[in-house]
Coordinates of C-alpha atoms and ligand atoms in Angstrom, one line a residue:
X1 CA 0.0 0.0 0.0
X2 CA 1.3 3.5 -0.9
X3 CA 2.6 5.7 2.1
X4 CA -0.5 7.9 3.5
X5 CA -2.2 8.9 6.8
X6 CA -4.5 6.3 8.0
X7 CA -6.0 6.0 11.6
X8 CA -7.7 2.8 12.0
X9 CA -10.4 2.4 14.9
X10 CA -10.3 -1.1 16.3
X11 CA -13.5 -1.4 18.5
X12 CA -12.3 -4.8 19.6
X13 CA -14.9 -6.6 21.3
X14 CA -17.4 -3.6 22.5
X15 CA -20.7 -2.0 22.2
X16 CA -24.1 -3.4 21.1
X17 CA -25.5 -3.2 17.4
X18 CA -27.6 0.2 18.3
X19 CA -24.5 1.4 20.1
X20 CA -22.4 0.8 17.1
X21 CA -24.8 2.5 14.7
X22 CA -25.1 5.5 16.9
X23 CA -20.9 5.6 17.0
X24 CA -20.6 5.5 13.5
X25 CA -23.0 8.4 12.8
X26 CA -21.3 10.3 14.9
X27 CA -17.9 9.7 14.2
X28 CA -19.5 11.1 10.3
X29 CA -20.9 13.9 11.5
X30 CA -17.9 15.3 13.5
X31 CA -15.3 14.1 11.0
X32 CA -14.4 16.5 8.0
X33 CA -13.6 15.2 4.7
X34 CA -9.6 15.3 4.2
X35 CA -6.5 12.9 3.0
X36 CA -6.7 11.2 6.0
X37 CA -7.8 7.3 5.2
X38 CA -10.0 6.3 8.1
X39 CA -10.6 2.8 9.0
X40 CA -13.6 1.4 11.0
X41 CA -12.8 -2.0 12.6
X42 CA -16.2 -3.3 14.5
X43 CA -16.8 -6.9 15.6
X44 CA -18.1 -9.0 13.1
X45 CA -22.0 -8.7 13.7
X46 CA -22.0 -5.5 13.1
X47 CA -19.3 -5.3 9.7
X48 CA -22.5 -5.2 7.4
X49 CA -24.8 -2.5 9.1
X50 CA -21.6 -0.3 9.6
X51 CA -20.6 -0.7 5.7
X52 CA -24.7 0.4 5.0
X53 CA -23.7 3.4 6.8
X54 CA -20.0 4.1 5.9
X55 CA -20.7 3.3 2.2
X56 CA -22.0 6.7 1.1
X57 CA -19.2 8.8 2.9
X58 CA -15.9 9.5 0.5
X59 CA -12.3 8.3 2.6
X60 CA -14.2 5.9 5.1
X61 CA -13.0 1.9 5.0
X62 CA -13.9 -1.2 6.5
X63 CA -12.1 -3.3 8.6
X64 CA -12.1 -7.0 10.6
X65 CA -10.3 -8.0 13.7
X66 CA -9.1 -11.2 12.4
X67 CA -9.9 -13.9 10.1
X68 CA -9.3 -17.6 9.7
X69 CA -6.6 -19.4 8.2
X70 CA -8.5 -21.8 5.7
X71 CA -11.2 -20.3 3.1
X72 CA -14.2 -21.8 4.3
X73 CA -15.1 -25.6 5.8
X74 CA -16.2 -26.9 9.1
X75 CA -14.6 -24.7 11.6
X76 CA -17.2 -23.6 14.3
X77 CA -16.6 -20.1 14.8
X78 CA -14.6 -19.1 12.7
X79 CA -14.5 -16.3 10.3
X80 CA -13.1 -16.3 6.5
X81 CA -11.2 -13.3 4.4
X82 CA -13.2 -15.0 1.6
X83 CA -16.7 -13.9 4.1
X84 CA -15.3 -10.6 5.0
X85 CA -14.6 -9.6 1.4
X86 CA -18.2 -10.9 0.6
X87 CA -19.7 -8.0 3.5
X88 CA -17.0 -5.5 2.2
X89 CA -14.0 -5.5 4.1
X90 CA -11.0 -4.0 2.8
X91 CA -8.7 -4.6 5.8
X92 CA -7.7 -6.5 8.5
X93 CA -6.3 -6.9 12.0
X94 CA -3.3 -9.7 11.8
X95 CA -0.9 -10.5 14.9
X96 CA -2.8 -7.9 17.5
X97 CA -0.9 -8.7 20.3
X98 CA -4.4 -9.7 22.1
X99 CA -4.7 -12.5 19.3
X100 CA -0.7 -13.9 20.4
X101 CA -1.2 -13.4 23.9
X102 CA -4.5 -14.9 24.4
X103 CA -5.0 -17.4 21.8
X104 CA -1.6 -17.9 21.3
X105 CA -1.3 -17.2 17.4
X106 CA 1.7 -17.4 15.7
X107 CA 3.5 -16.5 13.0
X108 CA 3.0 -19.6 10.9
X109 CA -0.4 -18.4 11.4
X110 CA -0.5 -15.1 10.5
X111 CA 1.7 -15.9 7.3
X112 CA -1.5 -18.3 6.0
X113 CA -4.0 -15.2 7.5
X114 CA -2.2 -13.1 5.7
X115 CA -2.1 -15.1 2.3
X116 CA -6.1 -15.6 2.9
X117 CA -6.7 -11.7 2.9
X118 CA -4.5 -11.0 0.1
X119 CA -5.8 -13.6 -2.1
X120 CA -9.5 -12.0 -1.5
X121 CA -8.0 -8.3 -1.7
X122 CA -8.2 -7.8 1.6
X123 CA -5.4 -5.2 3.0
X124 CA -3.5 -7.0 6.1
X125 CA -2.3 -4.6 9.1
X126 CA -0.1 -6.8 10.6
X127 CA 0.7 -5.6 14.1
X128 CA 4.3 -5.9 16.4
X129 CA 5.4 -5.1 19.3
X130 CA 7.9 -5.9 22.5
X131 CA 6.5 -6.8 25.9
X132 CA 7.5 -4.2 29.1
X133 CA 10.1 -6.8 30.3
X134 CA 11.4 -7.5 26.6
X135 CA 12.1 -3.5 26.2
X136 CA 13.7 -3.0 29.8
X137 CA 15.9 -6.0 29.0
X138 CA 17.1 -4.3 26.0
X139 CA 15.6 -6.8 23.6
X140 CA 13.0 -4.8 21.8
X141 CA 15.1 -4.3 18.6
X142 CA 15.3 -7.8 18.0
X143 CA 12.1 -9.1 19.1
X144 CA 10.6 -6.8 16.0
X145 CA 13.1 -8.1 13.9
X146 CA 12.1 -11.2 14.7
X147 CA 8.3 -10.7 14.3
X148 CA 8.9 -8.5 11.0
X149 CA 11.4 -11.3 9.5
X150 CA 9.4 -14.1 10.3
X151 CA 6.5 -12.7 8.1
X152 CA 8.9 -10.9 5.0
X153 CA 10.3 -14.0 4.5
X154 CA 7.0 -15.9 3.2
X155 CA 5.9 -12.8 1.1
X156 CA 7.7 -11.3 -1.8
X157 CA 8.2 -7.8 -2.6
X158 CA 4.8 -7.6 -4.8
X159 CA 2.4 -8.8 -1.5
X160 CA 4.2 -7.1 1.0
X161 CA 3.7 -3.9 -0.8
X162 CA 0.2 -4.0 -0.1
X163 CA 0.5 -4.4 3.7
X164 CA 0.3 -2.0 6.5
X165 CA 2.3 -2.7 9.6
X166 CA 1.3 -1.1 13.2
X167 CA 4.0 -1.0 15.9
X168 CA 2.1 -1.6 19.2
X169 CA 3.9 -1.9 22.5
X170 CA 2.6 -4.5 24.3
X171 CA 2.8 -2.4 27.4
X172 CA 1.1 0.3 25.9
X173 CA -2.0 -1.1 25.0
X174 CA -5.2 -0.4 26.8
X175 CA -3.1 0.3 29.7
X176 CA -2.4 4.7 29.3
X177 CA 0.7 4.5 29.3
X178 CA 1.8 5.7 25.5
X179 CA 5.1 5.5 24.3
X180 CA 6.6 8.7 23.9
X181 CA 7.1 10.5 20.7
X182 CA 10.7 9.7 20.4
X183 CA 10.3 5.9 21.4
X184 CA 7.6 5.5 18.8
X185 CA 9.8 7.6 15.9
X186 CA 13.3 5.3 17.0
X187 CA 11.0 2.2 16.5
X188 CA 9.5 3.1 13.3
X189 CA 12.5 4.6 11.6
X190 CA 14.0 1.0 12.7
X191 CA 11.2 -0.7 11.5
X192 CA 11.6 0.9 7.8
X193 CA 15.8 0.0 8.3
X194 CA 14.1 -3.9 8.6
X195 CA 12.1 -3.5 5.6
X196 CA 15.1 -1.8 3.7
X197 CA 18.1 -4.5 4.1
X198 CA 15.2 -7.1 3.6
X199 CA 13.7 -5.5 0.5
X200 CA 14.8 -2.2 -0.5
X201 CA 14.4 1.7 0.3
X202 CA 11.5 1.9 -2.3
X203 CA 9.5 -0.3 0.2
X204 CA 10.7 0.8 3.3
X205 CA 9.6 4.6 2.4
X206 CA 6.1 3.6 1.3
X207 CA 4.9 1.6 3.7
X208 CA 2.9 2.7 6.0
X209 CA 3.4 2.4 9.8
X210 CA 0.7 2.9 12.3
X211 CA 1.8 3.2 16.2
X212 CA -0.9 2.2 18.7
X213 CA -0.7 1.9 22.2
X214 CA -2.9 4.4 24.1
X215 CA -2.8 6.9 21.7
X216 CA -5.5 9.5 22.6
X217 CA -7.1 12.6 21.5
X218 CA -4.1 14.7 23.5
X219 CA -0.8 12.8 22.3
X220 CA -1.8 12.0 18.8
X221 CA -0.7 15.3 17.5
X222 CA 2.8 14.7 18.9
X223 CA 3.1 11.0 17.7
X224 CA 1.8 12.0 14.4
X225 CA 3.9 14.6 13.6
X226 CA 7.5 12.4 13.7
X227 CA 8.4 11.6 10.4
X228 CA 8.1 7.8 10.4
X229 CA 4.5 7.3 12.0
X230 CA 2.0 7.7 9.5
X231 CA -1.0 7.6 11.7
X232 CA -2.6 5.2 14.5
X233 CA -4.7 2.1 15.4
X234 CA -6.8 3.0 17.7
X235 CA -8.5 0.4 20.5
X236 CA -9.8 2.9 23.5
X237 CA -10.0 6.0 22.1
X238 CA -11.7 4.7 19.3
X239 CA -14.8 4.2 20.6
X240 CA -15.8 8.0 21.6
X241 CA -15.6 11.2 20.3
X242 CA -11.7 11.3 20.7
X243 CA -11.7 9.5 17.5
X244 CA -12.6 12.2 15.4
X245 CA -10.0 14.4 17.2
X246 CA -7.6 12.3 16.6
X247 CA -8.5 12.0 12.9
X248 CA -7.7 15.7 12.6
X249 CA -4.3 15.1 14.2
X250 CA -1.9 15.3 11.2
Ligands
PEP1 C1 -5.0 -1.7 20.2 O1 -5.6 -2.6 20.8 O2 -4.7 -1.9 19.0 C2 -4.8 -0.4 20.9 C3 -3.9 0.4 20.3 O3 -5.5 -0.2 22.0 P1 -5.5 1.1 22.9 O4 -5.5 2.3 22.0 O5 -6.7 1.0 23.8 O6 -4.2 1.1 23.7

């Protein structure tokens, strides 16, 4: 995917159907119309009635938590890229550290996640991120190497360029404590080194890179203004008014 500003809401697993609607209008009615590519990510009941509503309104996308690894088939509970594409989704949430931490995904399953969205034009944000005791150890560099390489080397060039990554500190999610603007921009511009010695410096200065981790109406601007962070996923922060504000944070 081509380098642009995106902030992605991920609503993870909140609010009722009527409660969902009534965000959605009014994340529309507050939110002008600009270059910034804004990404709604509700639980799966409520992907259709959202798209009814988003699908009239210029710069507003869809977008799933997760999907399965296989195309369809007896797997109770499960959700396919091939489904989401059929309700309209044009992105989804891959490796959320939520998804490795509590179900215990891995990379050999987000490489065949991955390869399901992509084959059903479905835009993977594939998230990463070190763990509070991996960063104060001093092993945050290469646990994203690790998580970035593991995933680049199943794709070639062609797929990966139509991938957004998010760095999300593990300790920084849902928990208000946001990395500062200089920890996010170190990560990032290290994250785009990754992508450069395993690809080249085309890729690495078109991809976009999302940091999420308590980002909130007040530190967005900050975040969003170092040169490597091209916008935000947002879990909280997403699901209020503070979402619109953040939107106009560039
Ligand atoms: C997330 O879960 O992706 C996230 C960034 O959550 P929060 O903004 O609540 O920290």
């Amino acid at each position: 995917m081509s380098r642009q500003k995106i902030v992605a809401g991920n609503w993870k697993m909140n609010k009722s159907l009527k409660d969902a609607k009534s965000l959605v209008e009014m994340i529309l009615s507050n939110t002008k119309d600009s270059d910034v590519l804004k990404i709604i990510i509700p639980p799966f009941p409520y992907l259709e009635p959202v798209k009814q509503i988003l699908s009239a309104r210029k710069g507003f996308y869809l977008g799933a938590q997760n999907c399965h690894t296989n195309t369809s088939g007896a797997f109770t509970g499960e959700v396919s890229a091939n489904m989401l594409q059929s309700v309209g989704c044009q992105y989804v949430i891959i490796g959320h550290s939520e998804r490795r931490n509590y179900f215990k995904e891995k990379s050999t399953d987000f490489v065949l996640k991955i390869r399901e969205a992509l084959k059903h034009d479905i835009i993977p944000i594939y998230c990463i991120g070190e763990t509070l005791e991996e960063r104060k150890n001093g092993y945050h560099f290469s646990v994203i190497t690790e998580q970035l390489t593991s995933i680049l080397s199943e794709f070639k060039l062609e797929d990966f360029s139509r991938f957004v990554l998010a760095y999300e500190p593990v300790w920084a999610i849902g928990t208000g404590e946001t990395a500062t603007a200089a920890q996010a921009q170190e990560m990032h511009a290290f994250i785009r080194s990754v992508l450069c010695d395993f690809y080249d410096s085309a890729i690495a200065g078109n991809t976009p890179i999302l940091y999420g981790g308590s980002c909130n109406a007040q530190n967005a601007r900050e975040l969003f203004q170092c040169p490597d962070v091209d916008g935000g996923l947002i879990g909280g922060a997403s699901l209020n008014e503070d979402f619109c504000t953040i939107i106009g944070s560039f």
